[in-house]
Short mmCIF file of C-alpha atoms and ligand atoms in Angstrom, two decimals:
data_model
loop_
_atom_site.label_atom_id
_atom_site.label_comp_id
_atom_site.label_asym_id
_atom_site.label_seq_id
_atom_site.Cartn_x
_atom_site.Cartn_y
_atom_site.Cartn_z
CA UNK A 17 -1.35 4.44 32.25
CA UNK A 18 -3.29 5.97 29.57
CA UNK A 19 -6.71 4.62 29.56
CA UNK A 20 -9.00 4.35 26.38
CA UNK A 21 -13.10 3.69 26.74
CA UNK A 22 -13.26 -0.20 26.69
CA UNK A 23 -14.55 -2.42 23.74
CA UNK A 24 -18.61 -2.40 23.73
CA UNK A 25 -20.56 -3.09 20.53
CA UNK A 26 -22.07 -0.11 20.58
CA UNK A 27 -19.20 2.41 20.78
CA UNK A 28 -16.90 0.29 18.57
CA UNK A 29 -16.20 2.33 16.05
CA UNK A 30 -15.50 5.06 18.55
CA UNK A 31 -13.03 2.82 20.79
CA UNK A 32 -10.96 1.83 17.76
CA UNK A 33 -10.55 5.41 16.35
CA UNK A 34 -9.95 6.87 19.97
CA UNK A 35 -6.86 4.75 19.40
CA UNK A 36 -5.37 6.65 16.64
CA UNK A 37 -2.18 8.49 17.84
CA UNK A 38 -2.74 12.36 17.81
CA UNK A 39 0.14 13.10 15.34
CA UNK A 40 -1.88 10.84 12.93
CA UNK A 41 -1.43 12.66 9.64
CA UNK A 42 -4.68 14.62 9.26
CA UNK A 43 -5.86 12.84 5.82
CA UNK A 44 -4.94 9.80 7.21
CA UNK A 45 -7.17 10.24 10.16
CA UNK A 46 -10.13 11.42 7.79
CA UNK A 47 -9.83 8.28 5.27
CA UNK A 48 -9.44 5.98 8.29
CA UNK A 49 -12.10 7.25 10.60
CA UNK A 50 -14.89 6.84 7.91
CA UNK A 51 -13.27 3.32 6.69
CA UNK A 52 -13.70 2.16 10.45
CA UNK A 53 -17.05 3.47 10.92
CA UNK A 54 -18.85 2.24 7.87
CA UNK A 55 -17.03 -1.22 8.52
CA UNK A 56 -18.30 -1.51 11.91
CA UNK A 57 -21.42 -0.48 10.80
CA UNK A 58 -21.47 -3.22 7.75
CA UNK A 59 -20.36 -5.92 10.44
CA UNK A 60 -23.46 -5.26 12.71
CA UNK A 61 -25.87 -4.52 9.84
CA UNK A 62 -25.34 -7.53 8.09
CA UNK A 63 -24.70 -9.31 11.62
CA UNK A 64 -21.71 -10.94 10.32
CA UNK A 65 -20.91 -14.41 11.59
CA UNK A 66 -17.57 -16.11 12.36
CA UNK A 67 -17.61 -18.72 9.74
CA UNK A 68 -18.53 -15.07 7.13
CA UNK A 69 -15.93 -13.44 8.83
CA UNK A 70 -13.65 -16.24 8.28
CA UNK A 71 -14.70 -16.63 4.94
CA UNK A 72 -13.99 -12.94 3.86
CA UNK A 73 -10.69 -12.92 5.53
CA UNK A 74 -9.85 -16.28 3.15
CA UNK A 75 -11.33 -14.45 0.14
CA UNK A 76 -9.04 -11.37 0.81
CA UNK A 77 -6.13 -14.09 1.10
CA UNK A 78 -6.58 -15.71 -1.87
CA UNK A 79 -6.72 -12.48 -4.07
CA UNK A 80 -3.35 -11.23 -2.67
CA UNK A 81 -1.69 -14.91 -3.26
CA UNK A 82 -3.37 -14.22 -7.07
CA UNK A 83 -0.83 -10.80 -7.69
CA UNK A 84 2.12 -10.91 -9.36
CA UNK A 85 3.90 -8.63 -11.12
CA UNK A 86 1.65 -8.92 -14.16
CA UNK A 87 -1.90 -9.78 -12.55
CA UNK A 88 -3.35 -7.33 -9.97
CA UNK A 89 -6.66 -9.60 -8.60
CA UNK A 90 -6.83 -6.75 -6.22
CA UNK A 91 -7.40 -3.91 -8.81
CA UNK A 92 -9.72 -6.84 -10.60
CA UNK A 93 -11.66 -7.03 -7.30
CA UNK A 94 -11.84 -3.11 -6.96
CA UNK A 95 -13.07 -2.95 -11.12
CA UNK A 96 -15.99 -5.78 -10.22
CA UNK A 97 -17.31 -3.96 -7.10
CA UNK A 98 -17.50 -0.59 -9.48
CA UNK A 99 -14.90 0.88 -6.89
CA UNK A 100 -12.73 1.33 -9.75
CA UNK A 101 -15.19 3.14 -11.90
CA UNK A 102 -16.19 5.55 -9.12
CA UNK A 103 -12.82 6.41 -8.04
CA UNK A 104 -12.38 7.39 -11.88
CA UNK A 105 -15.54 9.25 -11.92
CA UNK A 106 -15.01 11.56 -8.68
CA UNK A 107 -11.59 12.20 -9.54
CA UNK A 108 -12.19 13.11 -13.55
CA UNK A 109 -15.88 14.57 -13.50
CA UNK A 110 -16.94 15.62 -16.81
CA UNK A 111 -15.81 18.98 -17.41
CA UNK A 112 -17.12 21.26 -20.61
CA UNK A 113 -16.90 18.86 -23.94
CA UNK A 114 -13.29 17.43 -22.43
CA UNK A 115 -13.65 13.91 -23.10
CA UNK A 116 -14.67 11.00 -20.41
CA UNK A 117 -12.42 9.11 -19.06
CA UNK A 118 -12.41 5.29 -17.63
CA UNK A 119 -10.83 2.89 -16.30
CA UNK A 120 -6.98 1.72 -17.48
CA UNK A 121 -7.26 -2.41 -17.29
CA UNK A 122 -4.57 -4.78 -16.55
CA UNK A 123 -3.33 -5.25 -20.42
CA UNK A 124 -1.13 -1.53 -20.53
CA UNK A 125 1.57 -4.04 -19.34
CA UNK A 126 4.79 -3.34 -22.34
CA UNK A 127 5.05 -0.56 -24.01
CA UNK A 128 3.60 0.56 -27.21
CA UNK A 129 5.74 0.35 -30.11
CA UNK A 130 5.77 3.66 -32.07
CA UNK A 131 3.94 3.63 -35.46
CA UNK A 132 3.55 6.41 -38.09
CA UNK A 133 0.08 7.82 -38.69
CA UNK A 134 -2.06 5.59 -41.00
CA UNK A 135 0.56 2.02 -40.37
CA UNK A 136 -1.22 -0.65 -39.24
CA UNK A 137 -0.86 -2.13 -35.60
CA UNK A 138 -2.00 -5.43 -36.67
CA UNK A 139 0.38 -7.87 -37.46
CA UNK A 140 -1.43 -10.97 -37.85
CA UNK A 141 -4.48 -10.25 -40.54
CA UNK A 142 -7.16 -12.04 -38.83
CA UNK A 143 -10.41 -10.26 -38.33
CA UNK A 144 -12.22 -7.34 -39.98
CA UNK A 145 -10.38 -4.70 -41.09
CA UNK A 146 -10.89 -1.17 -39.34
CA UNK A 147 -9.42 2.32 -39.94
CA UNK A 148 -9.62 4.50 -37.23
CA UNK A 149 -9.02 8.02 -37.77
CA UNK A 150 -9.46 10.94 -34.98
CA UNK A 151 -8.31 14.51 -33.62
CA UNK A 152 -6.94 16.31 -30.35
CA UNK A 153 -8.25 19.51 -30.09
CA UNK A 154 -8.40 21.44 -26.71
CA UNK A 155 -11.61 22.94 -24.56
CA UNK A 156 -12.06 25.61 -27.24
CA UNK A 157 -11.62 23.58 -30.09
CA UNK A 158 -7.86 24.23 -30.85
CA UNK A 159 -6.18 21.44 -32.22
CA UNK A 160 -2.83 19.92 -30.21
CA UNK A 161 -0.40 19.00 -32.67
CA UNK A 162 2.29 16.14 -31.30
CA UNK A 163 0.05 14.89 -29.11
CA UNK A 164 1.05 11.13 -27.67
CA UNK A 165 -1.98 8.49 -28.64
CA UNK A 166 -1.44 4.87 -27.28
CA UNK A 167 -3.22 2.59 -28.38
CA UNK A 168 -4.19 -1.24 -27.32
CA UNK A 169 -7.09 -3.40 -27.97
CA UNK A 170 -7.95 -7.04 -27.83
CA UNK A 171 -8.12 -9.08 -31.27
CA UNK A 172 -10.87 -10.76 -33.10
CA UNK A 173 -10.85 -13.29 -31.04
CA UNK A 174 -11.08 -10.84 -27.76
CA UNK A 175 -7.18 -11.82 -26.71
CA UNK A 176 -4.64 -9.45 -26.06
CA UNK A 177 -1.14 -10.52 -26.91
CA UNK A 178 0.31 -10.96 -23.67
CA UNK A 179 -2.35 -12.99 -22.87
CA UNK A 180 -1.28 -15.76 -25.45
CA UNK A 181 2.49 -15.66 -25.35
CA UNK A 182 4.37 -17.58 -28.54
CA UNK A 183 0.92 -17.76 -29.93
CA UNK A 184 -0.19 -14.02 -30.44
CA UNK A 185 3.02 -12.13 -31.89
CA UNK A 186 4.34 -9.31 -28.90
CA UNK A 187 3.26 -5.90 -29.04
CA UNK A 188 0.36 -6.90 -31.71
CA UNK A 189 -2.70 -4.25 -31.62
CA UNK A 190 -0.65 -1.79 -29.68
CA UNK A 191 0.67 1.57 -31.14
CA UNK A 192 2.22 4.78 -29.67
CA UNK A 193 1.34 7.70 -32.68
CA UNK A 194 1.99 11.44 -32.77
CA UNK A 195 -0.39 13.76 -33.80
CA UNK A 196 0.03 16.44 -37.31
CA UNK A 197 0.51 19.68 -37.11
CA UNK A 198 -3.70 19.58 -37.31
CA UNK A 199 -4.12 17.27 -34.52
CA UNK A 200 -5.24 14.43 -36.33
CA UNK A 201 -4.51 10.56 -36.49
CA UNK A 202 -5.12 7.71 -37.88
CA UNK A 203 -4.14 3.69 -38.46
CA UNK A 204 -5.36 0.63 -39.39
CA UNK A 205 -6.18 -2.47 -37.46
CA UNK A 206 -8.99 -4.58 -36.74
CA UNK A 207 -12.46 -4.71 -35.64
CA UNK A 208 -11.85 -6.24 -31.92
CA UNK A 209 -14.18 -8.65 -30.00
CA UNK A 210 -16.02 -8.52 -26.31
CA UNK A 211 -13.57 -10.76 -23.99
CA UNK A 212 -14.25 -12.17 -20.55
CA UNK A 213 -12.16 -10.96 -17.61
CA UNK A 214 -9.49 -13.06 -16.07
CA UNK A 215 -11.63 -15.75 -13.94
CA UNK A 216 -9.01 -18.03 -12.92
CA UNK A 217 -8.76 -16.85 -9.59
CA UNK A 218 -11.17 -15.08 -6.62
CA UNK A 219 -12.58 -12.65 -8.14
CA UNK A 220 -14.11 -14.92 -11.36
CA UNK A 221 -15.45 -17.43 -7.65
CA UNK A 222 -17.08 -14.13 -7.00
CA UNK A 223 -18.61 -13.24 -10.57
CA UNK A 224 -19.96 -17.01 -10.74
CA UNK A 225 -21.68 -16.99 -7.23
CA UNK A 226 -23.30 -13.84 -7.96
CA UNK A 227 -24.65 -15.04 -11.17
CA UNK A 228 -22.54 -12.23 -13.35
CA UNK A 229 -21.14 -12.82 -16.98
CA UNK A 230 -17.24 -11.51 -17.15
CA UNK A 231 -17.36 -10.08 -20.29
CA UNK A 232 -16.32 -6.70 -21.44
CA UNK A 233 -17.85 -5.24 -24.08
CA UNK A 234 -15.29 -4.81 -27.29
CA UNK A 235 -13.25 -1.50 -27.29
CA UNK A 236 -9.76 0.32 -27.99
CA UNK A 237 -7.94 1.41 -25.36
CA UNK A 238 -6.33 5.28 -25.57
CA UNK A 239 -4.01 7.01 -23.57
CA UNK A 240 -3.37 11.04 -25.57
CA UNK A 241 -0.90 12.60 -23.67
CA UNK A 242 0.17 16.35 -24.31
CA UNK A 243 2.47 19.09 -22.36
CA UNK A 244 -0.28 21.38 -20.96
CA UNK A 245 -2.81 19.35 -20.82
CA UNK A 246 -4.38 16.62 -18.54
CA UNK A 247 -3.48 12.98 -19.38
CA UNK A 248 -6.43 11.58 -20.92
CA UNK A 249 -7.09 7.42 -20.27
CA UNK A 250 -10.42 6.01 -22.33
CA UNK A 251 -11.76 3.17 -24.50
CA UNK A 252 -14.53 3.49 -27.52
CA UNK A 253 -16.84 1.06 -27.27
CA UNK A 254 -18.67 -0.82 -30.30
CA UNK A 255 -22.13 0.90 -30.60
CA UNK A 256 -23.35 -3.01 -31.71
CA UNK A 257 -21.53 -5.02 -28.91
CA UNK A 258 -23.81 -7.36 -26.87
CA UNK A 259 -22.63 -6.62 -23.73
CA UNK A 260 -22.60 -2.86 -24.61
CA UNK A 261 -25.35 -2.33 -21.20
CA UNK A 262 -23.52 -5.04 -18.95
CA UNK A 263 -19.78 -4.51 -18.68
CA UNK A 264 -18.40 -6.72 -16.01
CA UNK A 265 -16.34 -3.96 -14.91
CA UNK A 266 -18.80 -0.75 -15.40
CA UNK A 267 -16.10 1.15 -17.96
CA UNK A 268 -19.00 2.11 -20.16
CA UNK A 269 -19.75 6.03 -20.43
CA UNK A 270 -22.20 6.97 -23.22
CA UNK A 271 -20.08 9.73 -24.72
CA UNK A 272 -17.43 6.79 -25.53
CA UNK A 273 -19.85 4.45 -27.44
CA UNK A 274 -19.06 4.95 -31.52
CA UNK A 275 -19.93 3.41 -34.69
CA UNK A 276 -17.71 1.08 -36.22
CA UNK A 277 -19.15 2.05 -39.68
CA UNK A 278 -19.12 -0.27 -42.37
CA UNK A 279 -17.58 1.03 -45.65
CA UNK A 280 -17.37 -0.20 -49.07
CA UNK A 281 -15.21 1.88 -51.25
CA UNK A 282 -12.72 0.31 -53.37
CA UNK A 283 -10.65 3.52 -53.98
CA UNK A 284 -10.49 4.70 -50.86
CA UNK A 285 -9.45 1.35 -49.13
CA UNK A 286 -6.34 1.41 -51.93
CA UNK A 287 -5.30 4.03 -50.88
CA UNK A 288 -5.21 3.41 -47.04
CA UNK A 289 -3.51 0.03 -47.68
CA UNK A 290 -6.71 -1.89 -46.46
CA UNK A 291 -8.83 -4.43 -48.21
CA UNK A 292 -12.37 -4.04 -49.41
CA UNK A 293 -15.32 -3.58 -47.67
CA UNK A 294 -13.57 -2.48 -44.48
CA UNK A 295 -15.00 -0.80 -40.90
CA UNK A 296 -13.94 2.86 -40.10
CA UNK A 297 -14.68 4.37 -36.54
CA UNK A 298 -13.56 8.11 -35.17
CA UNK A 299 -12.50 9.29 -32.09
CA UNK A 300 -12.36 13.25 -31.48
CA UNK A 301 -11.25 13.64 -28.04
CA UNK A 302 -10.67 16.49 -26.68
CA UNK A 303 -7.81 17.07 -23.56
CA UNK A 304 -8.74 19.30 -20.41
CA UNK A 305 -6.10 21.97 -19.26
CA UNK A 306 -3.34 20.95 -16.46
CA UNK A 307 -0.03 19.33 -16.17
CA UNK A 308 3.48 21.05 -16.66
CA UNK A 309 2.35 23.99 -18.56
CA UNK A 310 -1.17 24.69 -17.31
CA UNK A 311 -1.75 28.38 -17.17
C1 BEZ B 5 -9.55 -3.96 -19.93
O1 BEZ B 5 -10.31 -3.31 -20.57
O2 BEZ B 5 -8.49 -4.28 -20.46
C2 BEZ B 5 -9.94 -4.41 -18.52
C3 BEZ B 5 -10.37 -3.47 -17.62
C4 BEZ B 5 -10.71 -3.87 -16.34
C5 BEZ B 5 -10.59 -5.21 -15.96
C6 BEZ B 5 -10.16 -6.15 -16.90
C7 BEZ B 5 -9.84 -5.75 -18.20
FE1 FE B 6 -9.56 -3.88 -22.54
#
């Protein structure tokens, strides 16, 4: 028979890992031998008791019976704990003046409809009107011409469209543009508003016994895409949102924190299409080397 040491609380950790086959797949081993000792060593730390033990098992339920093919309360649970923010962090540390990333959020669910440069991707006209105009330009400051930009952002009133189905029109605040031959871009939309999390499930039970607020402050989402480079996920944050220093999910980096200007210029809103006074913000962001056609 082939004998293994025998369960004692002080060599748990060691008993359960001397289990592991020894064809285990070496990454495998590495990711599983330091999951199952910090766990063992959370359980005695904390001294964990059955009815906790019970309770976490039940809390780990509940969040899987929450997914579906639109709502991940896992990925929710992982953005609340900061796991999500520091899985982003290691992976994409800041490199030269290549622009931060963060994290992706549940609402990249359809896909962005593609829009010229300077249409608008609102198509209800509530809120404040906003241009946003911005560049790609590479690590040395070369512009990337046809670069993808998507686009998505909540509304004025902090909803995203497929939140509010046959209320909110589909695909509103959303827009896939190119960039010019100078890397720029630019459309109109509006200003959008902080929003709370989804807290219909677990993971809002968790926010609300650990006295936290589940609101993000108000951003745009962007995903810029281009052959050669590194795909680049980020938000801007409003520089005057109140929950600029308390994001329920940790997404905020300082280098994506802008000012949605105001601007009163009846000329210049004519001829972008928008009313008078309107907001204008700017995004430069600037793409890191990789992907198909890194050198
Ligand atoms: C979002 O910004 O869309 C988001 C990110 C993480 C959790 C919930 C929402
Ligand atoms: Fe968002």
């Amino acid at each position: 028979m082939n004998s293994r040491p025998l369960f004692t609380e002080a060599a748990s950790a060691d008993v359960v890992l001397a289990a592991l086959g020894a064809d285990t797949d070496p990454r495998l081993r590495r990711v599983l031998t330091s999951l199952v000792t910090h766990l063992h060593a959370f359980v005695k730390e904390v001294g964990l008791t059955d009815d906790e033990w019970q309770a976490g098992i039940g809390f780990l339920t509940a969040t899987g019976q929450k997914c579906d093919a639109v709502r991940q309360e896992f990925i929710l649970l992982s953005d609340v704990l900061g796991v999500s923010m520091l899985v982003e962090t290691i992976n994409h540390r800041a490199v030269r003046e290549a622009t931060e990333q963060t994290v992706l959020g549940p609402f990249h669910v359809v896909e962005s409809p593609p829009r010229g440069l300077g249409d608008t991707i609102d198509l209800v006209g509530k809120g404040e009107p906003c241009l946003v105009t911005g560049s790609v330009r590479d690590t040395d400051g070369i512009p990337v011409p046809d670069a993808s930009v998507d686009v998505w952002q909540a509304d004025a009133d902090g909803f995203y469209d497929v939140q509010r189905p046959g209320e909110i029109p589909e695909r509103n605040l959303r827009g896939l543009f190119r960039t010019d031959h100078e890397g720029r871009f630019w459309f109109r939309t509006v200003v959008p508003r902080h929003y709370p999390i989804p807290v219909d499930g677990p993971v809002g039970d968790l926010l609300r016994a650990t006295g936290r607020h589940p609101y993000r402050p108000a951003h745009i989402h962007f995903i810029v895409e281009a052959a050669g480079f590194e795909g680049l996920t980020t938000h801007i944050f409003d520089r005057d949102d109140p929950y600029l220093g308390s994001d329920a999910v940790f997404g905020v980096k300082e280098s994506l924190i802008r000012a949605f200007e105001h601007v009163d210029d009846p000329e210049r809103a004519t001829a972008l299409g928008l009313p008078n006074p309107f907001r204008e913000v700017r995004f430069d962001c600037v793409l890191r080397p990789g992907g198909e056609r890194a050198a």
